[in-house]
CSV table of C-alpha atoms in Angstrom, one decimal:
chain,number,residue,atom,x,y,z
A,1,UNK,CA,-36.6,-7.5,-88.8
A,2,UNK,CA,-36.0,-10.4,-90.3
A,3,UNK,CA,-31.6,-10.2,-88.4
A,4,UNK,CA,-33.2,-11.8,-85.7
A,5,UNK,CA,-34.7,-15.1,-88.0
A,6,UNK,CA,-30.9,-15.9,-89.4
A,7,UNK,CA,-28.6,-16.2,-85.9
A,8,UNK,CA,-31.3,-18.6,-84.8
A,9,UNK,CA,-31.3,-20.7,-87.4
A,10,UNK,CA,-27.4,-20.4,-87.6
A,11,UNK,CA,-27.1,-21.4,-84.1
A,12,UNK,CA,-29.7,-24.6,-85.3
A,13,UNK,CA,-27.4,-25.7,-87.6
A,14,UNK,CA,-24.0,-25.2,-85.6
A,15,UNK,CA,-26.2,-27.5,-82.9
A,16,UNK,CA,-27.1,-29.8,-85.5
A,17,UNK,CA,-23.2,-29.8,-86.8
A,18,UNK,CA,-22.3,-30.1,-82.9
A,19,UNK,CA,-24.2,-33.2,-82.6
A,20,UNK,CA,-23.2,-34.9,-85.5
A,21,UNK,CA,-19.5,-34.6,-85.0
A,22,UNK,CA,-20.0,-36.3,-80.9
A,23,UNK,CA,-22.0,-39.0,-82.2
A,24,UNK,CA,-19.7,-39.7,-85.3
A,25,UNK,CA,-17.2,-42.6,-83.6
A,26,UNK,CA,-20.5,-44.7,-82.1
A,27,UNK,CA,-22.3,-47.0,-83.9
A,28,UNK,CA,-25.7,-45.3,-82.5
A,29,UNK,CA,-25.9,-42.2,-81.6
A,30,UNK,CA,-27.7,-41.8,-78.1
A,31,UNK,CA,-25.3,-43.8,-76.9
A,32,UNK,CA,-22.6,-41.0,-77.4
A,33,UNK,CA,-25.0,-39.0,-74.3
A,34,UNK,CA,-23.4,-39.6,-70.9
A,35,UNK,CA,-26.9,-39.8,-68.7
A,36,UNK,CA,-27.8,-42.3,-65.7
A,37,UNK,CA,-31.1,-43.6,-68.1
A,38,UNK,CA,-29.1,-43.8,-71.3
A,39,UNK,CA,-26.0,-45.2,-70.4
A,40,UNK,CA,-28.1,-47.6,-68.4
A,41,UNK,CA,-29.6,-48.5,-71.5
A,42,UNK,CA,-25.7,-48.9,-73.3
A,43,UNK,CA,-25.3,-51.1,-70.8
A,44,UNK,CA,-27.7,-53.4,-71.4
A,45,UNK,CA,-27.4,-53.4,-75.0
A,46,UNK,CA,-23.7,-53.8,-74.1
A,47,UNK,CA,-24.5,-57.2,-72.0
A,48,UNK,CA,-27.1,-58.5,-75.0
A,49,UNK,CA,-24.9,-57.8,-78.0
A,50,UNK,CA,-21.5,-57.9,-76.7
A,51,UNK,CA,-19.9,-54.4,-78.2
A,52,UNK,CA,-20.4,-51.0,-77.7
A,53,UNK,CA,-18.0,-49.7,-79.8
A,54,UNK,CA,-16.5,-46.3,-79.7
A,55,UNK,CA,-19.2,-45.6,-76.4
A,56,UNK,CA,-19.5,-43.1,-73.4
A,57,UNK,CA,-19.3,-45.5,-70.2
A,58,UNK,CA,-17.6,-42.7,-68.0
A,59,UNK,CA,-18.2,-43.2,-64.7
A,60,UNK,CA,-19.7,-46.4,-65.2
A,61,UNK,CA,-20.6,-49.3,-62.6
A,62,UNK,CA,-19.5,-52.7,-64.6
A,63,UNK,CA,-18.7,-54.0,-60.7
A,64,UNK,CA,-18.7,-58.0,-60.9
A,65,UNK,CA,-20.8,-58.1,-64.8
A,66,UNK,CA,-20.3,-60.7,-67.6
A,67,UNK,CA,-18.5,-59.2,-69.9
A,68,UNK,CA,-16.6,-61.9,-71.6
A,69,UNK,CA,-15.6,-61.6,-75.4
A,70,UNK,CA,-16.9,-57.8,-75.0
A,71,UNK,CA,-16.1,-55.7,-78.4
A,72,UNK,CA,-15.7,-51.7,-76.4
A,73,UNK,CA,-13.2,-50.2,-79.4
A,74,UNK,CA,-12.2,-47.4,-78.5
A,75,UNK,CA,-15.1,-46.7,-76.0
A,76,UNK,CA,-15.2,-43.8,-73.8
A,77,UNK,CA,-14.4,-45.7,-70.1
A,78,UNK,CA,-13.4,-42.7,-67.8
A,79,UNK,CA,-13.6,-43.6,-64.1
A,80,UNK,CA,-15.3,-46.8,-64.9
A,81,UNK,CA,-15.5,-49.8,-61.7
A,82,UNK,CA,-14.9,-52.6,-63.3
A,83,UNK,CA,-13.6,-54.4,-60.1
A,84,UNK,CA,-14.4,-57.9,-60.1
A,85,UNK,CA,-15.8,-57.5,-63.7
A,86,UNK,CA,-15.0,-60.4,-66.1
A,87,UNK,CA,-13.4,-59.4,-69.2
A,88,UNK,CA,-11.8,-62.0,-70.4
A,89,UNK,CA,-10.8,-62.1,-74.2
A,90,UNK,CA,-12.3,-58.0,-73.9
A,91,UNK,CA,-11.3,-56.0,-76.8
A,92,UNK,CA,-10.6,-52.9,-75.2
A,93,UNK,CA,-8.2,-51.4,-78.0
A,94,UNK,CA,-7.7,-47.9,-77.8
A,95,UNK,CA,-10.0,-47.4,-75.3
A,96,UNK,CA,-9.8,-44.6,-72.5
A,97,UNK,CA,-9.5,-45.9,-69.1
A,98,UNK,CA,-7.8,-43.2,-67.1
A,99,UNK,CA,-8.7,-43.6,-64.0
A,100,UNK,CA,-11.1,-47.2,-63.6
A,101,UNK,CA,-10.8,-50.0,-61.3
A,102,UNK,CA,-10.3,-53.3,-62.3
A,103,UNK,CA,-9.5,-54.3,-58.7
A,104,UNK,CA,-9.5,-58.3,-59.0
A,105,UNK,CA,-10.7,-58.5,-62.3
A,106,UNK,CA,-9.8,-60.7,-65.1
A,107,UNK,CA,-9.1,-59.8,-67.6
A,108,UNK,CA,-6.9,-63.1,-69.4
A,109,UNK,CA,-6.4,-62.8,-72.8
A,110,UNK,CA,-7.8,-59.1,-73.2
A,111,UNK,CA,-6.6,-56.3,-76.3
A,112,UNK,CA,-5.8,-53.4,-73.9
A,113,UNK,CA,-3.5,-52.5,-77.0
A,114,UNK,CA,-3.2,-48.2,-77.3
A,115,UNK,CA,-5.3,-47.5,-74.6
A,116,UNK,CA,-4.7,-45.4,-72.0
A,117,UNK,CA,-4.6,-46.5,-68.3
A,118,UNK,CA,-3.4,-44.0,-67.3
A,119,UNK,CA,-4.4,-43.7,-63.2
A,120,UNK,CA,-5.8,-47.3,-63.2
A,121,UNK,CA,-5.9,-49.9,-60.8
A,122,UNK,CA,-5.3,-53.3,-61.4
A,123,UNK,CA,-4.9,-54.2,-57.4
A,124,UNK,CA,-5.5,-58.1,-57.5
A,125,UNK,CA,-6.3,-58.3,-61.1
A,126,UNK,CA,-6.1,-61.4,-63.4
A,127,UNK,CA,-4.3,-59.7,-66.6
A,128,UNK,CA,-2.7,-63.3,-68.0
A,129,UNK,CA,-1.2,-63.0,-71.2
A,130,UNK,CA,-3.1,-59.7,-71.9
A,131,UNK,CA,-2.0,-57.5,-74.5
A,132,UNK,CA,-0.6,-54.2,-73.5
A,133,UNK,CA,1.3,-52.7,-76.1
A,134,UNK,CA,1.6,-48.8,-76.8
A,135,UNK,CA,-0.5,-49.0,-73.7
A,136,UNK,CA,0.1,-45.2,-71.9
A,137,UNK,CA,0.6,-46.7,-68.2
A,138,UNK,CA,1.6,-43.7,-66.3
A,139,UNK,CA,0.6,-43.7,-62.1
A,140,UNK,CA,-0.6,-47.6,-63.0
A,141,UNK,CA,-1.3,-49.5,-60.5
A,142,UNK,CA,-0.2,-53.1,-60.9
A,143,UNK,CA,0.1,-54.6,-57.3
A,144,UNK,CA,-0.5,-57.9,-56.6
A,145,UNK,CA,-1.6,-58.4,-59.8
A,146,UNK,CA,-1.0,-61.9,-61.6
A,147,UNK,CA,0.4,-60.9,-65.2
A,148,UNK,CA,1.9,-64.7,-66.7
A,149,UNK,CA,2.5,-63.7,-70.5
A,150,UNK,CA,1.7,-59.9,-70.5
A,151,UNK,CA,3.1,-58.2,-73.6
A,152,UNK,CA,4.2,-54.2,-72.4
A,153,UNK,CA,6.1,-53.6,-76.0
A,154,UNK,CA,6.4,-50.7,-76.5
A,155,UNK,CA,3.9,-49.2,-73.4
A,156,UNK,CA,4.8,-46.7,-71.7
A,157,UNK,CA,5.6,-46.3,-68.0
A,158,UNK,CA,5.6,-43.3,-65.7
A,159,UNK,CA,5.9,-44.4,-61.8
A,160,UNK,CA,4.1,-47.5,-62.6
A,161,UNK,CA,3.5,-49.7,-59.5
A,162,UNK,CA,4.4,-53.6,-59.5
A,163,UNK,CA,4.5,-54.4,-56.4
A,164,UNK,CA,4.3,-57.8,-55.5
A,165,UNK,CA,2.8,-58.7,-58.9
A,166,UNK,CA,3.9,-62.1,-60.8
A,167,UNK,CA,5.4,-60.8,-64.2
A,168,UNK,CA,6.8,-64.7,-65.3
A,169,UNK,CA,7.1,-64.0,-69.2
A,170,UNK,CA,6.2,-60.6,-69.5
A,171,UNK,CA,7.3,-58.7,-72.9
A,172,UNK,CA,8.3,-55.5,-73.0
A,173,UNK,CA,9.3,-54.7,-69.4
A,174,UNK,CA,12.6,-54.6,-68.1
């Protein structure tokens, strides 16, 4: 009769291990959960502490926020809306930024090194002196953006649109 208890115990152990595995990259395990209430708490904490390492902000609405000097190292911002946000001097190293909107955002001096920016929209954005080394830029839209002094060294491009973009002193684009 004890056999039915054993699978339940194993299931719980697997569940516990799964939670630990999911939350390991985050400094706060609660941040690894993507629900509207927890996401709002994560955004509030980001605004207060200026950091959210490895946090999950998929599809978050971050439009027009003051995110200067934030540390979003390895954060998941896939599908987020950062239109008109101020991300100057932000650290987005190795972040997942696929399908993210940065329309008219300020990313002056930001670090996007090793980030995945596939299908991201930077139309009208200011990326002056932004570090995009080793970034993945497949189907990325930079139409009418400002990129003087940006560094694209070793970045991967496929079908990237630079129409109407200021590429003065840009490195890594030929």
